[in-house]
PDB file of C-alpha atoms in Angstrom:
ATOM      1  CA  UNK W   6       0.000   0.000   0.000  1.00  0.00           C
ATOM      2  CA  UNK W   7       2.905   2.512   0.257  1.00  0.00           C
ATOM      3  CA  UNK W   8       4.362   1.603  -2.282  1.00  0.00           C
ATOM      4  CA  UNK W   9       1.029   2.579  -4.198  1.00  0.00           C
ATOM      5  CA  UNK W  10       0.776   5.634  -2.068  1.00  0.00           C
ATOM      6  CA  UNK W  11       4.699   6.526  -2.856  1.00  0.00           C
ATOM      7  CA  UNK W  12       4.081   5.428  -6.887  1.00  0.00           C
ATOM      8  CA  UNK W  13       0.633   8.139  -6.846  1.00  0.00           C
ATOM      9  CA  UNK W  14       2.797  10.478  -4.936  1.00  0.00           C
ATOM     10  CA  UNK W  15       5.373  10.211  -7.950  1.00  0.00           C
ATOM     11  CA  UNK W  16       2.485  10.078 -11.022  1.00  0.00           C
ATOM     12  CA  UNK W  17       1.129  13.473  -8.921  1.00  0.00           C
ATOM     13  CA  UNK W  18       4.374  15.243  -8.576  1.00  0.00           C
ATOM     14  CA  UNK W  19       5.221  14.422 -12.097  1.00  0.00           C
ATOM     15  CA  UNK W  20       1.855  15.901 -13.307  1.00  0.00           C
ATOM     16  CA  UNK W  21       2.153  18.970 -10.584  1.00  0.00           C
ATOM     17  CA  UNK W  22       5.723  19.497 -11.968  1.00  0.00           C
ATOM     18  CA  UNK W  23       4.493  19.405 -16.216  1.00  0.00           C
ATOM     19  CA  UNK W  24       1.689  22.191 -15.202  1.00  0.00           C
ATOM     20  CA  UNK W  25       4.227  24.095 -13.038  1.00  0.00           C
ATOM     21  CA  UNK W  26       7.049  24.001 -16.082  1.00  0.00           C
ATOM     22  CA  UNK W  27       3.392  24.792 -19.002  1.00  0.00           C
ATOM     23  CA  UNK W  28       2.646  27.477 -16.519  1.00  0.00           C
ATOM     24  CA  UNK W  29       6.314  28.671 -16.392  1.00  0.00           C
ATOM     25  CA  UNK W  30       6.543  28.548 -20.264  1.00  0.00           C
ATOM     26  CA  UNK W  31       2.963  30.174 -20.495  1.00  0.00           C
ATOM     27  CA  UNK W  32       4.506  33.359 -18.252  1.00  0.00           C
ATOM     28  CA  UNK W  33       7.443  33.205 -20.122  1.00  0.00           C
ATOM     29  CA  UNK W  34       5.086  33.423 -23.398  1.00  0.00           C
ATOM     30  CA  UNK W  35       2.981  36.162 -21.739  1.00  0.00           C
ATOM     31  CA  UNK W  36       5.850  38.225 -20.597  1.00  0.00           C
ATOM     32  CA  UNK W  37       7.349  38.112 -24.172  1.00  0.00           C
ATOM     33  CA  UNK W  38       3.993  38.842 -25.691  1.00  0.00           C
ATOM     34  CA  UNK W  39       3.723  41.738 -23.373  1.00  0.00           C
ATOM     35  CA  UNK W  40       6.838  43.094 -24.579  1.00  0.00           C
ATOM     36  CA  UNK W  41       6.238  43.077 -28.234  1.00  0.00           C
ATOM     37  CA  UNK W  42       2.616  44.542 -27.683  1.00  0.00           C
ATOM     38  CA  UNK W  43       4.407  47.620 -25.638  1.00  0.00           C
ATOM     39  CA  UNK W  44       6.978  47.615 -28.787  1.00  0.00           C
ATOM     40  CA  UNK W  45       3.883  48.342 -31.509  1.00  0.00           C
ATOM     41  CA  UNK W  46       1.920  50.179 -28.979  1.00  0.00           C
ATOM     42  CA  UNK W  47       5.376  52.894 -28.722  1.00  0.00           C
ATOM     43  CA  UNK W  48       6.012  52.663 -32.367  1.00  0.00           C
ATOM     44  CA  UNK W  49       2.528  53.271 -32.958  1.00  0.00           C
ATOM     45  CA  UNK W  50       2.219  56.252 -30.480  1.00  0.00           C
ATOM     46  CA  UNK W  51       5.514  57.273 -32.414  1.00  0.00           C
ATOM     47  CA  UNK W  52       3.803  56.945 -35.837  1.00  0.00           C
ATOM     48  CA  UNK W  53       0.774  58.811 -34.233  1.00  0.00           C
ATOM     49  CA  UNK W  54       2.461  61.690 -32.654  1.00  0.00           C
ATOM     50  CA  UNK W  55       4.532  62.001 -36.222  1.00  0.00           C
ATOM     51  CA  UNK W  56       1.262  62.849 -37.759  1.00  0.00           C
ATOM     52  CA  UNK W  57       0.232  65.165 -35.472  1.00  0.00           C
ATOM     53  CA  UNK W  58       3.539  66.848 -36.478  1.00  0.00           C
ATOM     54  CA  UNK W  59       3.106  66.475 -39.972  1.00  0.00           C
ATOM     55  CA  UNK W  60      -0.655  67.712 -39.799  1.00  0.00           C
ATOM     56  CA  UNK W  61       0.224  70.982 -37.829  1.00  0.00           C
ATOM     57  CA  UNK W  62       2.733  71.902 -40.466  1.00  0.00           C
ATOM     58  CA  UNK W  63       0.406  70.885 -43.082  1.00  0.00           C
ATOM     59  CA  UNK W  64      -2.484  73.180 -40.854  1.00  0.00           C
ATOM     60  CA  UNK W  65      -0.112  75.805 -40.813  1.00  0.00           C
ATOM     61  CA  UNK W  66       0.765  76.130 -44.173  1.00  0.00           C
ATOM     62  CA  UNK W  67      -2.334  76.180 -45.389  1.00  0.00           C
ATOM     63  CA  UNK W  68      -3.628  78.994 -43.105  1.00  0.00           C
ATOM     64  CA  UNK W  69      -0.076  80.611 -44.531  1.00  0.00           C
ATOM     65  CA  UNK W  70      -1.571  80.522 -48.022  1.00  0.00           C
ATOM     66  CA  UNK W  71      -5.266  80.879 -47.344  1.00  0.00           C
ATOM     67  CA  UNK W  72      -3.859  84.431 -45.840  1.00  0.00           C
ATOM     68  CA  UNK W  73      -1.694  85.246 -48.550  1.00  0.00           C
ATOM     69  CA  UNK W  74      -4.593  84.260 -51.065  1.00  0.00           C
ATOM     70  CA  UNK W  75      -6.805  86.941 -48.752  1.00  0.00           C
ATOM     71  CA  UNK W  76      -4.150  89.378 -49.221  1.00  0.00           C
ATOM     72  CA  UNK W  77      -3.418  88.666 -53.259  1.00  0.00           C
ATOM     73  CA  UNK W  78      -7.094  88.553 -53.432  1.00  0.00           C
ATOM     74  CA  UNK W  79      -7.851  91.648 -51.858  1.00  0.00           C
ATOM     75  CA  UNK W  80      -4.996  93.248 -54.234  1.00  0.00           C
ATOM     76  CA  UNK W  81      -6.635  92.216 -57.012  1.00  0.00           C
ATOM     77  CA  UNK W  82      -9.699  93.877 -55.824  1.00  0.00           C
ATOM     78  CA  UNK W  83      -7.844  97.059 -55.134  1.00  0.00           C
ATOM     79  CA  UNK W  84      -7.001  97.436 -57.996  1.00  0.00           C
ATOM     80  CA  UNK W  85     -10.372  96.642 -60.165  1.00  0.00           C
ATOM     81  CA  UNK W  86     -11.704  99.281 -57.403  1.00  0.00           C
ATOM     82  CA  UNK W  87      -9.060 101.663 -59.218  1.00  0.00           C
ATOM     83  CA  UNK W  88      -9.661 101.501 -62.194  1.00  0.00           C
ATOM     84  CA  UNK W  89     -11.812 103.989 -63.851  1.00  0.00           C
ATOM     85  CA  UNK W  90     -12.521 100.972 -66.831  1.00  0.00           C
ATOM     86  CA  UNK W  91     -15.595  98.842 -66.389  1.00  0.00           C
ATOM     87  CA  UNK W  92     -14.645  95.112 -64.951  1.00  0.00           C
ATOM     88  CA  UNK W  93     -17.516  92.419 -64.742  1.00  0.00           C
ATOM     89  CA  UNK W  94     -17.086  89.420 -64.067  1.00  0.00           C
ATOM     90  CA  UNK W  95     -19.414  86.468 -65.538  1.00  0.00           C
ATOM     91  CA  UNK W  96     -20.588  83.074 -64.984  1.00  0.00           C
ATOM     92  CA  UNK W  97     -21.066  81.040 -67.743  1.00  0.00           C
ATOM     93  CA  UNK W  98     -24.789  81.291 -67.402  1.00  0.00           C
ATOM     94  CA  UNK W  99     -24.205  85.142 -67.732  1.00  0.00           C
ATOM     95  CA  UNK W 100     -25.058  85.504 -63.869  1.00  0.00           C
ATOM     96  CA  UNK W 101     -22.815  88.597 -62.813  1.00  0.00           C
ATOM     97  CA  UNK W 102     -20.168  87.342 -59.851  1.00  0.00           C
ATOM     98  CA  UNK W 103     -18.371  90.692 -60.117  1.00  0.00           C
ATOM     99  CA  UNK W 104     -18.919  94.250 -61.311  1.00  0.00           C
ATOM    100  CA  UNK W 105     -16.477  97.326 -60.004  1.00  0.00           C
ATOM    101  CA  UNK W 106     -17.306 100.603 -59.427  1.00  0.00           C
ATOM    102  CA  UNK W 107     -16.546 102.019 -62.344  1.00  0.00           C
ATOM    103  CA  UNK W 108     -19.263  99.407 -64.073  1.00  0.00           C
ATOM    104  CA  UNK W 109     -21.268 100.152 -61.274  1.00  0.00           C
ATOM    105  CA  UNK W 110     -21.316 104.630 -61.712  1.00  0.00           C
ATOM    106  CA  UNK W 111     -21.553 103.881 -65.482  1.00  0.00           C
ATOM    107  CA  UNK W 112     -25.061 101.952 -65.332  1.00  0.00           C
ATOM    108  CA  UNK W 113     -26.494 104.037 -62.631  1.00  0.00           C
ATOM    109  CA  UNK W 114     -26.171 101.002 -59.382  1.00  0.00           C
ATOM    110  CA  UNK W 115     -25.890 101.349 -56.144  1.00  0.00           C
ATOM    111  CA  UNK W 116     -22.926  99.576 -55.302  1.00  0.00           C
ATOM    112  CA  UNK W 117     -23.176  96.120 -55.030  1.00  0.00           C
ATOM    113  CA  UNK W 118     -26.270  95.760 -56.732  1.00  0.00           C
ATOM    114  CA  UNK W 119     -24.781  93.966 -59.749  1.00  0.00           C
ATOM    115  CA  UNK W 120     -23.877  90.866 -57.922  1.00  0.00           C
ATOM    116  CA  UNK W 121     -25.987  88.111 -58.907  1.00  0.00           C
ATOM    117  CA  UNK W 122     -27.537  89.631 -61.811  1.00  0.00           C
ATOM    118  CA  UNK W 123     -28.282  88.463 -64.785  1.00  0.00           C
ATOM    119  CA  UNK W 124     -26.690  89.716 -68.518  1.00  0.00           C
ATOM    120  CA  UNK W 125     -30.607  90.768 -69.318  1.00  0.00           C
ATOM    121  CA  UNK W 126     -30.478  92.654 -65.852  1.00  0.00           C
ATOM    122  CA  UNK W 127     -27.270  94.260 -66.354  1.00  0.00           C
ATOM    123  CA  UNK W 128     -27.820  95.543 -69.819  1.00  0.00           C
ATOM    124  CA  UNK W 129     -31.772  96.450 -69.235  1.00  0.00           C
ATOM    125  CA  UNK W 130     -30.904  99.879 -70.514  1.00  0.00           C
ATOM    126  CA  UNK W 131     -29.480  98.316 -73.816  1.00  0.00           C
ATOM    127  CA  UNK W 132     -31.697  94.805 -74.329  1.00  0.00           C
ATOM    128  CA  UNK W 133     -30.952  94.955 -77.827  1.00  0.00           C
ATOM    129  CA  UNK W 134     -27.049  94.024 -76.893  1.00  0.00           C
ATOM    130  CA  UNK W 135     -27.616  91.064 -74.438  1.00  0.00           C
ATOM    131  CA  UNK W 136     -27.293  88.588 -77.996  1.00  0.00           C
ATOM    132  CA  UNK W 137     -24.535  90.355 -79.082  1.00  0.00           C
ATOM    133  CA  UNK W 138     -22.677  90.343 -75.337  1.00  0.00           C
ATOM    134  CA  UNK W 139     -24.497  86.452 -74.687  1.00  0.00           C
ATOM    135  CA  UNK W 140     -22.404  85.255 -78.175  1.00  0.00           C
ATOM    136  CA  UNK W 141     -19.352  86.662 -77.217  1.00  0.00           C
ATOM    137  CA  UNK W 142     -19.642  84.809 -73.965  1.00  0.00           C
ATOM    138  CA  UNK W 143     -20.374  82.069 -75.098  1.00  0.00           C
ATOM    139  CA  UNK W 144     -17.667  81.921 -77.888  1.00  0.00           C
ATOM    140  CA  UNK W 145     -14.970  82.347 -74.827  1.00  0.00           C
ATOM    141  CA  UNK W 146     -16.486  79.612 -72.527  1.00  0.00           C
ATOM    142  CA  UNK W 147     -16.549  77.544 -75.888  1.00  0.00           C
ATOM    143  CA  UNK W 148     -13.043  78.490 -77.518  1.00  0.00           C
ATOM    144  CA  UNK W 149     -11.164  79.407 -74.047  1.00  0.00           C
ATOM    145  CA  UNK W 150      -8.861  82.107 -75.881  1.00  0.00           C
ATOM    146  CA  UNK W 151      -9.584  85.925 -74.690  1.00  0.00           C
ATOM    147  CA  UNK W 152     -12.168  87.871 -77.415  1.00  0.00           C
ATOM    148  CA  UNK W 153     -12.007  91.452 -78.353  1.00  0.00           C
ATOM    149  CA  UNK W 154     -15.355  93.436 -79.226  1.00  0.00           C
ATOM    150  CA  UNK W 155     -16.426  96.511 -80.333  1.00  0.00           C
ATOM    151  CA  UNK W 156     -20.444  97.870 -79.706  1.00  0.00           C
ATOM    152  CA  UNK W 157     -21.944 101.291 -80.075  1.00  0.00           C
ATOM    153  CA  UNK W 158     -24.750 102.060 -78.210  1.00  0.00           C
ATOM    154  CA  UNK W 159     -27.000 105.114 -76.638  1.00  0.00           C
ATOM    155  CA  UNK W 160     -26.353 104.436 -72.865  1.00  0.00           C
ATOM    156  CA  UNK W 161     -28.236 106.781 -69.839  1.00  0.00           C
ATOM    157  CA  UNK W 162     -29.217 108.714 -73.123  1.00  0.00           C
ATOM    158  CA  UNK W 163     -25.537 109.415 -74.764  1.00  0.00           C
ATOM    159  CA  UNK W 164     -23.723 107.368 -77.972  1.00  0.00           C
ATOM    160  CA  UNK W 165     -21.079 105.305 -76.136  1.00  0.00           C
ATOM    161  CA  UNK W 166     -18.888 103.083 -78.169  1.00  0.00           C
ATOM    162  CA  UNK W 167     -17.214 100.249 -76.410  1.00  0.00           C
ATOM    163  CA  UNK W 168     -13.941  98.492 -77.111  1.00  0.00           C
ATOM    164  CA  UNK W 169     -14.521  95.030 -74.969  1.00  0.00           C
ATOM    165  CA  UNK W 170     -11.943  92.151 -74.043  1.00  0.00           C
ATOM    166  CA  UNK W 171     -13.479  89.220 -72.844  1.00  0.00           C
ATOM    167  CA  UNK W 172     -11.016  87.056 -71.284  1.00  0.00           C
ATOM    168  CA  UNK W 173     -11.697  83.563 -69.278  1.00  0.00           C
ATOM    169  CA  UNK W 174     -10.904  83.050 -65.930  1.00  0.00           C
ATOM    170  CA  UNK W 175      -9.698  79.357 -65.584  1.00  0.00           C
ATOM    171  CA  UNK W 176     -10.095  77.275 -62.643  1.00  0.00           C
ATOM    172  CA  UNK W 177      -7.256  75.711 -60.512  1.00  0.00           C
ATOM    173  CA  UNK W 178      -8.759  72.551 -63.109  1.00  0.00           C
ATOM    174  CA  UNK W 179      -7.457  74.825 -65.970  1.00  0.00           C
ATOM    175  CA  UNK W 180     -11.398  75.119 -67.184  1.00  0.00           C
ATOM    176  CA  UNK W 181     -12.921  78.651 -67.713  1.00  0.00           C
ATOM    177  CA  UNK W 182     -15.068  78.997 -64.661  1.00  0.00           C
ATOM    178  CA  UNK W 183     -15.776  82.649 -65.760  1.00  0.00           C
ATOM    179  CA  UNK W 184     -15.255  85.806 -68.438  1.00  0.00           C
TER     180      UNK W 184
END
């Protein structure tokens, strides 16, 4: 009987001995699983905190060039303001995106009352030159090369002839998005 006692003593310390070396070799496993996971986890907090860089540069250049776009933008303006030709500025359904004040004084406007207008509107003194203005429109939208016209006409009761370039404005596409 002790010798069965000593022999399930044995078979039991054997068996408590395999679990205790699996459990060893499980931490073991763990511990070195551990590890690598804290390796991505850095190298992806790494990768993550280099585009955080990378998008505040980004964010900051593009404020830098939405402000210098304000400021080349508001040049631009300045100087359509200045000048004492008419500037308008067309869609390509004729609606009117842009008229200066020179435009503006010559039709009799209040300022700003050209925008969003239509070709008919802005020549409603003249209706007999909206074809001729609505062709040459159309021929720039169509042939995207600037077009040069000449029109007489009796404007706020006085002969006016007009020497007109129409010239497309391109998108950043390189279509005309306006004349």
């Amino acid at each position: 009987q002790n010798l069965q006692l000593f022999r399930l003593v044995q078979g039991l310390n054997g068996e408590l001995m395999g679990r205790l070396f699996a459990l060893e070799r499980t931490g073991r496993d763990l511990q070195s699983e551990r590890r690598r996971l804290e390796g991505q986890a850095r190298e992806a907090q790494e990768d993550l905190q280099d585009a955080n860089r990378s998008l505040l540069r980004e964010m900051a250049e593009r404020r830098r060039v939405e402000e210098e776009l304000r400021r080349q933008e508001d040049q631009i303006r300045a100087l359509f303001e200045a000048s004492s030709d008419s500037i308008v500025v067309l869609g390509r359904d004729g609606t009117c995106l842009y008229a200066n004040g020179a435009f503006l004084e010559r039709r009799g406007r209040p300022e700003g009352r050209a925008r969003g207008s239509s070709l008919e509107d802005l020549l409603a003194e003249t209706p007999e030159q909206v074809p001729f203005w609505r062709e040459g429109l159309d021929q720039v939208f169509a042939e995207g090369q600037t077009a040069r016209r000449e029109s007489r006409m009796m404007l706020r009761g006085r002969p006016v002839c007009l020497e007109s370039t129409l010239s497309p404005i391109r998108s950043s596409g390189g279509e005309v998005c306006a004349v």
